[in-house]
Structures are given as C-alpha cells and as structure tokens.
Coordinates of C-alpha atoms in Angstrom, one line a residue:
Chain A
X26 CA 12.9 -29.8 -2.8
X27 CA 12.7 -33.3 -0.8
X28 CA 9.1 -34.1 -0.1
X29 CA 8.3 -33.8 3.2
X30 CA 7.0 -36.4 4.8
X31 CA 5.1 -35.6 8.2
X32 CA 5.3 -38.2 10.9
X33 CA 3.0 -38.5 14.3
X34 CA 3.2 -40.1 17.7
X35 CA 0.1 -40.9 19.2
X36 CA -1.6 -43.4 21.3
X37 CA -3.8 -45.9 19.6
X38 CA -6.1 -46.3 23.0
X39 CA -7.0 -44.0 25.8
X40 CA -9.3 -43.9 28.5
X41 CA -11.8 -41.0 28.4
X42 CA -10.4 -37.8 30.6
X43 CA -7.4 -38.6 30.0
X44 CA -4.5 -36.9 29.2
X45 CA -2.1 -38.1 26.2
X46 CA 1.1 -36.6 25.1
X47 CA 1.1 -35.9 21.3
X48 CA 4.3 -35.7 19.2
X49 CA 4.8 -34.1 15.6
X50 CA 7.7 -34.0 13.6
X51 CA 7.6 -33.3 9.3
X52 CA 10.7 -33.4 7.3
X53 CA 11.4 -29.5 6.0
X54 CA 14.8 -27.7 5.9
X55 CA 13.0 -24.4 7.1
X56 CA 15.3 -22.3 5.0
X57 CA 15.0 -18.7 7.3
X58 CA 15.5 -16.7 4.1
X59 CA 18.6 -15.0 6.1
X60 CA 21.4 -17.0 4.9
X61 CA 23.2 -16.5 1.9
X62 CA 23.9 -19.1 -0.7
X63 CA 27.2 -19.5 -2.6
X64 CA 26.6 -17.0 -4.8
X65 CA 26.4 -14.8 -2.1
X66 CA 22.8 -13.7 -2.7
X67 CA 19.9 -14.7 0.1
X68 CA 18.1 -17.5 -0.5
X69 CA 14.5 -17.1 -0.1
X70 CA 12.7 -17.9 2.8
X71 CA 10.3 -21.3 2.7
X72 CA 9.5 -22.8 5.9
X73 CA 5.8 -24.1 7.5
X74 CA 4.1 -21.3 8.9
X75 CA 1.3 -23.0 10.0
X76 CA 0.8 -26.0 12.2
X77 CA -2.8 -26.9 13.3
X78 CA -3.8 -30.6 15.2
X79 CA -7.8 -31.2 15.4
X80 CA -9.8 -33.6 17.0
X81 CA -13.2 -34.4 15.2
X82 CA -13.1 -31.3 13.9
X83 CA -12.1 -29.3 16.9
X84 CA -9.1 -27.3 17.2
X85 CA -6.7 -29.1 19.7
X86 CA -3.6 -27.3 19.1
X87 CA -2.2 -24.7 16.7
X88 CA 1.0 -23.1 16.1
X89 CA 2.3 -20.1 14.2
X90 CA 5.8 -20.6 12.9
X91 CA 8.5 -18.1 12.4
X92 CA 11.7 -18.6 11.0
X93 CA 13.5 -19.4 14.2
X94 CA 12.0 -22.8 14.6
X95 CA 14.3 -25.5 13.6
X96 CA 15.0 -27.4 10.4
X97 CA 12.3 -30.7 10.7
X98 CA 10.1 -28.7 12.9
X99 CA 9.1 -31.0 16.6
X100 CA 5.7 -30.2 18.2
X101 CA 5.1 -31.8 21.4
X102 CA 1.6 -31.2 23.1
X103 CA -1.7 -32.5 25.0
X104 CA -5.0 -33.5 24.7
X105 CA -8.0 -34.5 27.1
X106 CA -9.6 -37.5 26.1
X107 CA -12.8 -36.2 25.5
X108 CA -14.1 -39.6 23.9
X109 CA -13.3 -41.9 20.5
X110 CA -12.3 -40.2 17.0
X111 CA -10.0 -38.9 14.4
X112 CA -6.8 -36.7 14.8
X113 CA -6.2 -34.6 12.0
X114 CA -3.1 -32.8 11.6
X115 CA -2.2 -30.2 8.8
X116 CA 1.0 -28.2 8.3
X117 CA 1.4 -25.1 5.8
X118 CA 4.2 -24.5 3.7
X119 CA 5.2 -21.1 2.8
X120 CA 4.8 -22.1 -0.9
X121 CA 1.5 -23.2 -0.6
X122 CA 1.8 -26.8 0.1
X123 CA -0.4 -28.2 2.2
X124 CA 0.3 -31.6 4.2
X125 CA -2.1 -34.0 6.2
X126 CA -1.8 -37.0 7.9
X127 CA -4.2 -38.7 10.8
X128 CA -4.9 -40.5 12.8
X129 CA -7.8 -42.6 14.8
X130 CA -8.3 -43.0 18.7
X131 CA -10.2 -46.1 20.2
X132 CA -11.1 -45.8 24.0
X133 CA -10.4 -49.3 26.1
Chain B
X30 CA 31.9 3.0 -21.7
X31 CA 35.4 1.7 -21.2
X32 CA 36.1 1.9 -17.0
X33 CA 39.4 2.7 -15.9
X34 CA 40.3 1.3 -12.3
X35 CA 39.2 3.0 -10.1
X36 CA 35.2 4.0 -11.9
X37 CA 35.3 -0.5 -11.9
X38 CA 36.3 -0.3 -8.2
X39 CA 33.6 2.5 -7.2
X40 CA 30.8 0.3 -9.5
X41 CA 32.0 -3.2 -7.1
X42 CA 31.6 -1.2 -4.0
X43 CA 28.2 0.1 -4.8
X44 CA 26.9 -3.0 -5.7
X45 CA 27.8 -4.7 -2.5
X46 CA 26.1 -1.9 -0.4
X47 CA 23.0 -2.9 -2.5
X48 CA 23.2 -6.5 -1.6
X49 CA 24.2 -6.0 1.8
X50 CA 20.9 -2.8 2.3
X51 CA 17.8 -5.0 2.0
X52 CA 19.1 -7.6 4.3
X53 CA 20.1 -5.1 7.5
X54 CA 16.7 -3.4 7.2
X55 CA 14.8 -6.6 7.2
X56 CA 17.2 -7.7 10.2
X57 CA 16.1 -4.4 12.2
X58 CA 12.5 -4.0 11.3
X59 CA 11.1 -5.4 14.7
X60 CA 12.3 -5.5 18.4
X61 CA 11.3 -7.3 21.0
X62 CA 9.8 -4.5 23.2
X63 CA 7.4 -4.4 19.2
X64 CA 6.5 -7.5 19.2
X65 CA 5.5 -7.5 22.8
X66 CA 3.3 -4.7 22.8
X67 CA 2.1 -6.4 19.6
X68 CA 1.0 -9.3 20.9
X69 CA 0.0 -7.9 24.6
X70 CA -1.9 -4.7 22.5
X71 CA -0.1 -2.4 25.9
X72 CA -1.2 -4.8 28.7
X73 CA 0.6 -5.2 31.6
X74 CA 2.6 -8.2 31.4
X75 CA 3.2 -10.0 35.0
X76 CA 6.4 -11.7 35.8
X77 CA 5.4 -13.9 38.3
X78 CA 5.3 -18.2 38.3
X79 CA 2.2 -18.9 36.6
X80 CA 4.4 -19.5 33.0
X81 CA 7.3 -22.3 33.3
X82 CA 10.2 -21.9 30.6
X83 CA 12.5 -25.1 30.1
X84 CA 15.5 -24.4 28.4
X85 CA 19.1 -25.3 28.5
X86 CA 21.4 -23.4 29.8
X87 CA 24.1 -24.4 27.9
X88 CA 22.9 -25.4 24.1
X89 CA 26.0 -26.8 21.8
X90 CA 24.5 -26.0 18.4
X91 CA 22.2 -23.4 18.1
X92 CA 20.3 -24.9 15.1
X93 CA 18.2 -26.7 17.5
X94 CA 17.7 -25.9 20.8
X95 CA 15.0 -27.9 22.9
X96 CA 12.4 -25.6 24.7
X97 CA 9.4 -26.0 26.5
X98 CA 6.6 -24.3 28.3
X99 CA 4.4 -25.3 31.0
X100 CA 1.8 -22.7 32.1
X101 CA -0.1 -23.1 35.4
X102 CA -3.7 -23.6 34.3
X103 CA -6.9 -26.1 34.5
X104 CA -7.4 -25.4 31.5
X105 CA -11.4 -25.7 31.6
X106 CA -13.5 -24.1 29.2
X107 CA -13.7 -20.9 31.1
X108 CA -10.3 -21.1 32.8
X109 CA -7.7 -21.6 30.1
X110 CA -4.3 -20.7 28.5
X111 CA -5.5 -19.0 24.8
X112 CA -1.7 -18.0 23.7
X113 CA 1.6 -18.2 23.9
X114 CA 4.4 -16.2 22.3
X115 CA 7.8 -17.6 22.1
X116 CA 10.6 -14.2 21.3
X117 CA 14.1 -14.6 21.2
X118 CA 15.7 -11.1 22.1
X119 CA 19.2 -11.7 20.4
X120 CA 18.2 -13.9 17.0
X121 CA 17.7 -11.4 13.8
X122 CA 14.6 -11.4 14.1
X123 CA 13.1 -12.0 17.6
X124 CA 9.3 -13.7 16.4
X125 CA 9.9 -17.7 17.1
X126 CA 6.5 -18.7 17.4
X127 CA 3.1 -18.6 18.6
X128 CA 0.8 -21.6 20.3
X129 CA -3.0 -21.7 20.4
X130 CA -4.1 -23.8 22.9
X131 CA -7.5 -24.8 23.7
X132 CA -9.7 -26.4 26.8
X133 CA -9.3 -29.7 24.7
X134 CA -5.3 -29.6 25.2
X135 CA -5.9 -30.6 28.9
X136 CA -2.8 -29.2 30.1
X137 CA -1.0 -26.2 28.8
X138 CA 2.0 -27.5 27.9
X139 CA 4.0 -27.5 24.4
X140 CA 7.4 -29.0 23.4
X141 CA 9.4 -27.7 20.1
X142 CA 13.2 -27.1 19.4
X143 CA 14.4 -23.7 17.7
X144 CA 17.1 -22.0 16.1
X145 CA 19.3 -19.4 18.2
X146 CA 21.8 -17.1 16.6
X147 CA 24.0 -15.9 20.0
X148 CA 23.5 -16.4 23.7
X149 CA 20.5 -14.5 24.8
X150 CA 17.4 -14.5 26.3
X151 CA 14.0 -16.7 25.5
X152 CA 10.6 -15.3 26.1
X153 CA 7.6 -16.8 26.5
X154 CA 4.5 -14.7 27.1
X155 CA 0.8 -16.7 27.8
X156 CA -2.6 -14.7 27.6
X157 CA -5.1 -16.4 29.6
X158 CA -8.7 -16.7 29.0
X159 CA -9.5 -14.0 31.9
X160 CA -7.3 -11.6 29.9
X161 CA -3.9 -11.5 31.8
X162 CA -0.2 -11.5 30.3
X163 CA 1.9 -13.6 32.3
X164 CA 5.5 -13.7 31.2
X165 CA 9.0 -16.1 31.9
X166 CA 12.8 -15.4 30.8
X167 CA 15.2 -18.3 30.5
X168 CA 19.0 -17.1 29.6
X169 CA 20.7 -19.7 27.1
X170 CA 24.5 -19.8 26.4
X171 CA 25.3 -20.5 22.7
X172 CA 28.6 -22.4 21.1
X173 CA 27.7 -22.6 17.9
X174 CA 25.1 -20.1 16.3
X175 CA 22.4 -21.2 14.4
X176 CA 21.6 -19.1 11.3
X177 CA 24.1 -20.2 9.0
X178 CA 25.6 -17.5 6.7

C-alpha cells in the first residue's frame, strides 16, 4: 500500500500554562475489514489502532482506534504548556508498522 | 463426479452461505449495551451535562463524519477526565474509539471524524478521575452510508 505519511499542526511558540490546540492527520485508507472486494470475498481489515502524542516523554494524549474511524484518521486535541520540549507522536498500524514524526516547542 | 443441475446448483448455494456465515457473526458479536458495561465494568452511568457531544445532525456522506467531545473538567492532576469511549449504536460494529487523556491535555477536549453506516445514535461515555461515568447521546441523520460494500 501507499506509504503513509503523518502530518502535524502545532505551534512553534507558546507561553508556559498555556493552552494549544494540537492537530493530527496520517495518510491510511483504514480498510474496516467489512467490505467486500470485487471478487466478492472480504478484504482484510488494516487500519491504525493505536494513536499516542507525548510530550518529553509524557503521555499527552492517546487514542484507541476502531474500525469506524475514517479513512486518513484526524485527531484534534490539547495540551498545557507545561514548559519547552519535544512532541512525539506515534501511530500503530495493524500490520505492524510503526510511524513517528515530532516536533519541538520554544516558549517566547 | 459428473454434477447434474441441480447437485451444481445445491454446491453454489452452499458455498455462498459459507461466505456470507463468518461475516454476520463477526457483525453481531458485540452490542452496545456489551461494550458499555465493558468499559463502565457495571457502573452507573449518569446522563447529565458534564460530557458535551458535537455532531451534525445532518451528515451527507457517512465516510466521514466530524465529531467532537468536550467534557466539563479542570483537568488537574487529581481532578481529571481519564477516558472516553466513543460507540455508535447503529454501525456493524458499535466500538469507534477510545481517548486517554491526561492532566497535561489542559482541557478535555478531542476532535476526530468517523465513519457511520445508517442514521443513529453517537455515544460518548467519560470516566473521571473520581470514578464516575458520565454519558451524552447525539442523534445523526445519514444520506449516504459509510461502510462501503
């Protein structure tokens, strides 16, 4: 399949206590393993099940996916300032596939 | 073996019931009230206004389908939203997610599209740090299902 390719929205600055609206989108077809092909036969399941966001280390935000989430999976969320660092953000593919992208946060 | 028409006919049919078995079984094997009590382990679940559902109530294509939650909370480290469970009562299978959150999130709120098969109902159940189930209901009217087939 396409490689998917994960893509994040976040603010380069912040002020500390501060509240910042994170966005997360990856490119997957998150095939539900419900429809049928041509063939007629199922096609198997493959979608992320797994969606974790982490700020030095700590967990910010995770998510466990089912089926009914949509193709090219969008996670909108929040995080408290709680000072400078590194975003870290991981999705899990049902075949094993593991994909990470981050992401650094200056405070001014 | 040399079939005659109606032995081929009898052989088709069968092989369609096994085709079609697998996939009504998998389609059945949980309900809502299950995956409640699953992730509530029995507790009572309150319907009240601490858990905010946004959905539309008319969605075109039911591939994706914008929905968000907003749960009443400080979200301090010993007042905070742990979970939510997102269930759709009318897709094929009603699980659509579930969200950790954490004191770090600052405010309990989440943003995702998913997929609905028919109008129905979306469910969103929080557990909160003290132990309590609250629970909101938004009904959405589908066009266009979203499961393909």
């Amino acid at each position: 399949m396409a490689k998917s390719k994960p893509r994040v929205k976040v603010p380069k600055t912040a002020t500390v206590g501060e509240v910042i609206t994170i966005k997360t989108l990856i490119s997957h077809k998150m095939e539900s393993g419900l429809r049928k092909g041509k063939d007629g036969n199922l096609i198997p399941r493959q979608i992320i099940n797994k969606f974790t966001a982490e700020f030095e280390g700590q967990q910010i935000f995770a998510v466990d996916i089912d089926p009914a989430i949509s193709a090219n999976p969008f996670l909108e969320f929040t995080m408290k300032v709680p000072g400078p660092g590194e975003f870290t953000f991981t999705w899990v593919d049902d075949d094993g596939s593991v994909y990470t992208t981050k992401s650094k946060l200056k405070i001014g | 073996m040399k079939l005659n028409r109606r032995e081929a006919l009898a052989l088709g049919a069968g092989a369609l019931f096994v085709t079609l078995t697998p996939f009504r079984g998998g389609a059945l094997a949980n309900t809502t009230d299950e995956e409640i009590k699953a992730f509530t382990g029995g507790a009572t679940v309150m319907e009240d206004d601490v858990v905010s559902l946004t959905a539309p109530e008319i969605a075109e294509n039911g591939n994706t389908v914008p929905i968000g939650v907003s749960i009443d909370s400080p979200m301090t480290a010993d007042n905070y939203v742990k979970r939510v469970r997102i269930l759709a009562d009318g897709n094929p299978r009603p699980a659509v997610a579930t969200m950790h959150f954490s004191p770090l999130s600052g405010s309990a709120e989440a943003n995702t599209r998913m997929r609905l098969a028919k109008t129905q109902n979306i469910i969103a159940i929080a557990e909160l740090s003290d132990g309590t189930y609250h629970m909101a209901k938004a009904a959405v009217k589908v066009t266009i299902g979203g499961c393909g087939g």
